[in-house]
Amino acid sequence: MSSENYETNPAEVIPPERDPRGGNAQRHGILSEHVPPAEREAYAAHVQAVRQSSGARGYLQERLADRIALAMWRLDRVARYEAAVSAAEQRSALQGIEEQKEYGPAGAVTKAYTRLHMMVGESAYHLRKDPALSEDQAARHEEAARQLDALADGGSGEGLEVNAAFMVAHLLTEQLQRLKVKPAAIVQALTGRKPKAGEVEYIEANDWEYEPEELPGLVRLWRTRLDDHMSGALLRSLAGGERLKAQAVRDAQREAVEVHTDALSLAALPGPKELEKVTRYEAHLERVLYRALHELEAVQRRGEGQDTPGPLRGIVDAGGLYGGGSE
């Protein structure tokens, strides 16, 4: 067998070079390699919609429409990226708030609710979950203020609701001790009898559980130790203090809610460096989009026989634009 039988025509082994335009669909169009496989079906419908709505006809117009479609798709991807980053950061912030972390945006929330806790007494966790707890405490301070004003006007302290009676009795007891009234006398005024073992210590430690029926006796002791003028002035001063406490609780609650909202808003944005990159990328895509839109419009106008003036060229410096004109 001759050696000629083993020779092969190179043209049969090496396929002819593909027309570069043949790969345009894979590189830029409906099957673009710039689009992940999972997105390509939706992207194909997107490209067809852009071609149809733009009225693209022929190879050049379709290529420009495809470029518009790709720029729009990538801009949408930037928006989805920003939304995903925001959601992830907000989830992280919420987790930090739940864990009462003491740094970053979550730390600001923890500190705000801790301040509120010091005023109200409820845990920071429950105050954050139920804003009504703060308002309830503010309302108690206001009710105590009204009852103190009533005592200043000659009231007896009888018939008060449990919380109001407790707060008024607690305030009167504190003031009586400052006036050097002995705890034993306070116990006797509250109960109508001599103190039992340990009761004086409860008064000294501010641990007495005041009952509504004990308040009138305490009021009588108050009036025996202070003249009418001093009694009325001090009671109204105490009432003013309770109103200030009510306002402080509401202010602290409002601040805590605002700090919580701000923490989530801060978490909704990427960091400064990441934000700068995203902003630059988004601006680049918008330039690509509008350039392609303008080019498509110009091609279509030429195809319809309409005049399409050339681009305006000029030089921009501190003095403005000069030397321009159409070409």
Coordinates of C-alpha atoms in Angstrom, one line a residue:
M1 CA 0.0 0.0 0.0
S2 CA 1.4 3.3 -1.0
S3 CA 2.1 6.1 1.5
E4 CA -0.3 8.3 -0.3
N5 CA -3.2 6.4 1.3
Y6 CA -2.1 7.7 4.7
E7 CA -1.9 11.3 3.8
T8 CA -4.8 13.5 4.9
N9 CA -6.1 16.7 3.5
P10 CA -5.6 19.4 6.3
A11 CA -8.9 21.0 5.3
E12 CA -10.7 17.8 6.3
V13 CA -9.2 17.9 9.9
I14 CA -9.3 21.6 10.7
P15 CA -12.8 23.1 10.4
P16 CA -13.1 26.3 8.6
E17 CA -12.9 29.4 10.8
R18 CA -16.3 30.4 11.8
D19 CA -17.7 33.8 10.7
P20 CA -17.2 36.1 13.8
R21 CA -20.8 37.2 13.4
G22 CA -22.0 33.7 14.0
G23 CA -21.1 33.9 17.7
N24 CA -22.8 37.2 18.4
A25 CA -25.9 35.5 19.8
Q26 CA -23.7 33.6 22.2
R27 CA -21.7 36.6 23.2
H28 CA -24.3 39.4 23.3
G29 CA -27.8 38.2 22.3
I30 CA -30.4 35.9 23.5
L31 CA -27.9 33.2 24.5
S32 CA -25.4 35.7 25.9
E33 CA -22.4 34.2 27.8
H34 CA -22.6 37.3 30.0
V35 CA -25.8 35.9 31.5
P36 CA -25.6 32.9 33.9
P37 CA -27.3 29.7 32.6
A38 CA -30.1 30.0 35.3
E39 CA -31.1 33.4 34.0
R40 CA -30.9 32.7 30.2
E41 CA -34.6 31.7 29.7
A42 CA -35.8 34.8 31.3
Y43 CA -33.1 36.8 29.6
A44 CA -34.2 35.5 26.2
A45 CA -37.7 36.7 26.8
H46 CA -36.3 40.0 27.9
V47 CA -34.2 40.5 24.8
Q48 CA -37.2 39.6 22.5
A49 CA -39.3 42.2 24.4
V50 CA -36.6 44.9 24.0
R51 CA -36.2 44.1 20.3
Q52 CA -40.0 44.2 19.8
S53 CA -40.6 47.3 21.8
S54 CA -37.7 49.2 20.2
G55 CA -38.8 48.2 16.7
A56 CA -35.4 46.8 15.8
R57 CA -35.1 45.5 12.3
G58 CA -32.0 44.0 10.7
Y59 CA -28.7 42.9 12.0
L60 CA -27.3 46.3 13.2
Q61 CA -30.6 47.4 14.9
E62 CA -31.0 44.0 16.6
R63 CA -27.3 44.2 17.8
L64 CA -28.0 47.6 19.3
A65 CA -31.2 46.4 20.9
D66 CA -29.3 43.4 22.3
R67 CA -26.8 45.8 23.9
I68 CA -29.7 47.8 25.4
A69 CA -31.2 44.6 26.7
L70 CA -27.9 43.5 28.3
A71 CA -27.3 46.9 29.9
M72 CA -30.8 46.9 31.3
W73 CA -30.4 43.3 32.6
R74 CA -27.1 44.2 34.3
L75 CA -28.7 47.3 35.9
D76 CA -31.5 45.1 37.2
R77 CA -28.9 42.7 38.6
V78 CA -27.2 45.7 40.4
A79 CA -30.6 46.5 42.0
R80 CA -31.1 42.9 43.0
Y81 CA -27.5 42.8 44.4
E82 CA -28.2 45.9 46.5
A83 CA -31.5 44.5 47.7
A84 CA -29.8 41.2 48.7
V85 CA -26.9 43.0 50.5
S86 CA -29.4 45.2 52.3
A87 CA -31.5 42.2 53.4
A88 CA -28.4 40.4 54.6
E89 CA -27.1 43.4 56.5
Q90 CA -30.5 44.0 58.1
R91 CA -30.8 40.4 59.1
S92 CA -27.4 40.7 60.7
A93 CA -28.5 43.9 62.5
L94 CA -31.7 42.4 63.7
Q95 CA -29.8 39.4 65.0
G96 CA -27.4 41.7 66.8
I97 CA -30.3 43.6 68.4
E98 CA -31.9 40.3 69.5
E99 CA -28.5 39.3 71.1
Q100 CA -28.3 42.8 72.6
K101 CA -24.8 43.4 71.2
E102 CA -23.1 46.5 72.5
Y103 CA -21.3 47.6 69.3
G104 CA -22.3 48.9 65.8
P105 CA -25.9 49.8 64.9
A106 CA -27.2 47.0 67.2
G107 CA -25.2 48.4 70.1
A108 CA -27.0 51.8 69.7
V109 CA -30.3 50.0 70.0
T110 CA -29.2 48.0 73.0
K111 CA -28.1 51.2 74.8
A112 CA -31.3 53.1 74.0
Y113 CA -33.5 50.3 75.4
T114 CA -31.2 49.9 78.4
R115 CA -31.8 53.6 79.2
L116 CA -35.5 53.0 78.9
H117 CA -35.3 50.0 81.1
M118 CA -33.7 52.1 83.9
M119 CA -36.8 54.4 83.8
V120 CA -39.5 51.8 83.4
G121 CA -38.1 48.7 85.2
E122 CA -39.2 46.2 82.5
S123 CA -36.5 44.3 80.6
A124 CA -35.0 45.9 77.5
Y125 CA -36.2 42.9 75.5
H126 CA -39.8 43.2 76.6
L127 CA -39.8 47.0 76.1
R128 CA -38.6 46.5 72.5
K129 CA -41.2 43.9 71.8
D130 CA -44.1 45.8 73.5
P131 CA -44.0 49.6 73.3
A132 CA -47.2 49.8 75.3
L133 CA -45.2 48.9 78.4
S134 CA -43.5 52.3 78.3
E135 CA -46.7 54.2 77.7
D136 CA -48.3 52.4 80.7
Q137 CA -45.5 53.5 82.9
A138 CA -45.8 57.1 81.6
A139 CA -49.5 57.0 82.3
R140 CA -48.9 55.8 85.9
H141 CA -46.6 58.8 86.5
E142 CA -49.3 61.1 85.2
E143 CA -51.9 59.5 87.4
A144 CA -49.6 59.8 90.4
A145 CA -49.2 63.5 89.6
R146 CA -53.0 64.0 89.5
Q147 CA -53.4 62.3 92.8
L148 CA -50.6 64.4 94.4
D149 CA -52.4 67.6 93.2
A150 CA -55.6 66.3 94.7
L151 CA -53.8 65.8 98.0
A152 CA -52.5 69.3 97.8
D153 CA -56.1 70.5 97.4
G154 CA -57.1 68.7 100.6
G155 CA -57.8 65.1 99.4
S156 CA -57.6 62.2 101.8
G157 CA -56.0 59.6 99.5
E158 CA -58.9 57.2 99.8
G159 CA -60.2 55.0 97.0
L160 CA -57.1 55.1 94.8
E161 CA -56.3 52.4 92.3
V162 CA -53.5 50.0 93.3
N163 CA -50.7 51.4 91.1
A164 CA -51.5 55.1 91.9
A165 CA -51.8 54.4 95.6
F166 CA -48.4 52.5 95.5
M167 CA -46.6 55.4 93.7
V168 CA -48.1 58.1 95.9
A169 CA -47.4 56.3 99.1
H170 CA -43.8 55.5 98.0
L171 CA -43.2 59.2 97.2
L172 CA -44.7 60.4 100.6
T173 CA -42.6 57.8 102.5
E174 CA -39.4 58.9 100.8
Q175 CA -40.1 62.6 101.7
L176 CA -41.1 61.8 105.3
Q177 CA -37.8 59.9 105.8
R178 CA -36.0 63.0 104.4
L179 CA -37.8 65.0 107.0
K180 CA -36.3 62.7 109.6
V181 CA -39.6 60.9 110.4
K182 CA -38.7 57.5 111.9
P183 CA -39.6 54.4 109.9
A184 CA -41.5 53.0 112.9
A185 CA -43.8 56.0 112.9
I186 CA -44.4 55.5 109.2
V187 CA -45.2 51.8 109.7
Q188 CA -47.7 52.7 112.4
A189 CA -49.3 55.3 110.2
L190 CA -49.7 52.8 107.4
T191 CA -51.0 49.9 109.5
G192 CA -52.6 51.6 112.5
R193 CA -50.5 49.5 114.9
K194 CA -47.0 49.1 116.2
P195 CA -44.4 47.7 113.8
K196 CA -43.8 44.0 113.8
A197 CA -40.4 42.4 113.5
G198 CA -38.7 43.3 110.2
E199 CA -41.3 45.9 109.1
V200 CA -39.1 48.8 109.9
E201 CA -36.4 47.3 107.7
Y202 CA -38.8 47.1 104.8
I203 CA -39.4 50.8 105.0
E204 CA -35.7 51.6 105.3
A205 CA -35.0 49.5 102.2
N206 CA -37.9 50.9 100.2
D207 CA -39.4 47.4 99.9
W208 CA -42.8 48.0 101.5
E209 CA -45.7 46.7 99.4
Y210 CA -48.1 49.6 99.8
E211 CA -51.8 48.8 99.7
P212 CA -54.5 51.4 98.8
E213 CA -56.1 51.2 102.2
E214 CA -52.8 52.2 103.9
L215 CA -52.5 55.5 102.1
P216 CA -55.0 57.6 104.1
G217 CA -53.1 57.0 107.3
L218 CA -49.8 58.0 105.6
V219 CA -51.5 61.2 104.4
R220 CA -52.6 62.0 108.0
L221 CA -49.0 61.5 109.2
W222 CA -47.8 63.8 106.4
R223 CA -50.1 66.6 107.5
T224 CA -49.2 66.3 111.1
R225 CA -45.5 66.8 110.2
L226 CA -45.9 69.7 107.7
D227 CA -47.9 72.9 107.9
D228 CA -50.5 73.4 105.2
H229 CA -48.4 75.7 103.1
M230 CA -45.3 73.5 103.1
S231 CA -47.5 70.4 102.5
G232 CA -49.2 71.8 99.5
A233 CA -46.0 73.2 98.0
L234 CA -44.1 70.0 98.4
L235 CA -47.0 67.9 97.0
R236 CA -47.3 70.1 93.9
S237 CA -43.5 69.8 93.5
L238 CA -43.7 66.1 93.6
A239 CA -46.6 66.2 91.1
G240 CA -44.4 68.2 88.7
G241 CA -41.6 65.7 89.1
E242 CA -44.0 62.9 88.1
R243 CA -45.1 64.7 85.0
L244 CA -41.4 65.2 84.1
K245 CA -40.8 61.5 84.5
A246 CA -43.8 60.7 82.3
Q247 CA -42.4 62.9 79.6
A248 CA -38.9 61.5 80.0
V249 CA -40.2 57.9 79.5
R250 CA -42.1 58.9 76.3
D251 CA -39.0 60.7 75.0
A252 CA -36.8 57.7 75.8
Q253 CA -39.3 55.4 74.1
R254 CA -39.5 57.6 71.0
E255 CA -35.7 57.8 70.9
A256 CA -35.3 54.0 71.2
V257 CA -37.7 53.5 68.3
E258 CA -35.9 56.0 66.1
V259 CA -32.5 54.4 66.9
H260 CA -33.9 51.0 66.0
T261 CA -35.2 52.4 62.7
D262 CA -31.9 54.2 62.0
A263 CA -30.0 51.0 62.7
L264 CA -31.9 49.1 60.0
S265 CA -31.5 52.1 57.6
L266 CA -27.8 52.1 58.2
A267 CA -27.6 48.4 57.6
A268 CA -29.6 48.8 54.3
L269 CA -26.5 50.4 52.7
P270 CA -23.3 48.7 51.7
G271 CA -20.1 50.1 53.3
P272 CA -18.6 53.2 51.8
K273 CA -16.0 51.4 49.6
E274 CA -18.5 48.9 48.3
L275 CA -21.1 51.6 47.7
E276 CA -18.6 53.6 45.7
K277 CA -17.8 50.6 43.5
V278 CA -21.5 49.9 42.9
T279 CA -22.3 53.5 42.1
R280 CA -19.5 53.7 39.6
Y281 CA -20.6 50.4 38.0
E282 CA -24.2 51.5 37.8
A283 CA -23.2 54.8 36.2
H284 CA -21.1 52.9 33.6
L285 CA -24.0 50.7 32.7
E286 CA -26.3 53.7 32.4
R287 CA -23.9 55.3 30.0
V288 CA -23.8 52.1 27.9
L289 CA -27.6 51.9 27.9
Y290 CA -28.2 55.5 26.8
R291 CA -25.5 55.4 24.2
A292 CA -27.0 52.3 22.7
L293 CA -30.5 53.8 22.8
H294 CA -29.3 56.9 21.0
E295 CA -27.4 54.9 18.4
L296 CA -30.4 52.7 17.7
E297 CA -32.6 55.8 17.4
A298 CA -30.1 57.3 14.9
V299 CA -29.8 54.2 12.8
Q300 CA -33.6 53.9 12.7
R301 CA -33.9 57.6 11.7
R302 CA -31.4 57.1 8.9
G303 CA -33.3 54.0 7.7
E304 CA -36.4 56.2 7.4
G305 CA -34.5 58.8 5.4
Q306 CA -34.6 61.3 8.2
D307 CA -31.7 63.7 9.0
T308 CA -29.4 62.5 11.8
P309 CA -27.0 65.3 12.8
G310 CA -23.5 64.0 13.9
P311 CA -22.3 64.2 17.4
L312 CA -21.5 67.5 19.0
R313 CA -17.8 67.9 19.7
G314 CA -16.1 70.4 21.9
I315 CA -13.6 71.1 24.7
V316 CA -14.7 71.7 28.2
D317 CA -12.5 73.7 30.5
A318 CA -12.8 76.2 33.3
G319 CA -14.2 78.7 30.8
G320 CA -16.9 76.5 29.6
L321 CA -17.6 74.8 26.2
Y322 CA -16.0 76.2 23.0
G323 CA -14.9 75.1 19.6
G324 CA -17.9 72.8 19.2
G325 CA -20.0 71.9 16.2
S326 CA -21.5 69.0 14.4
E327 CA -19.6 66.8 12.2

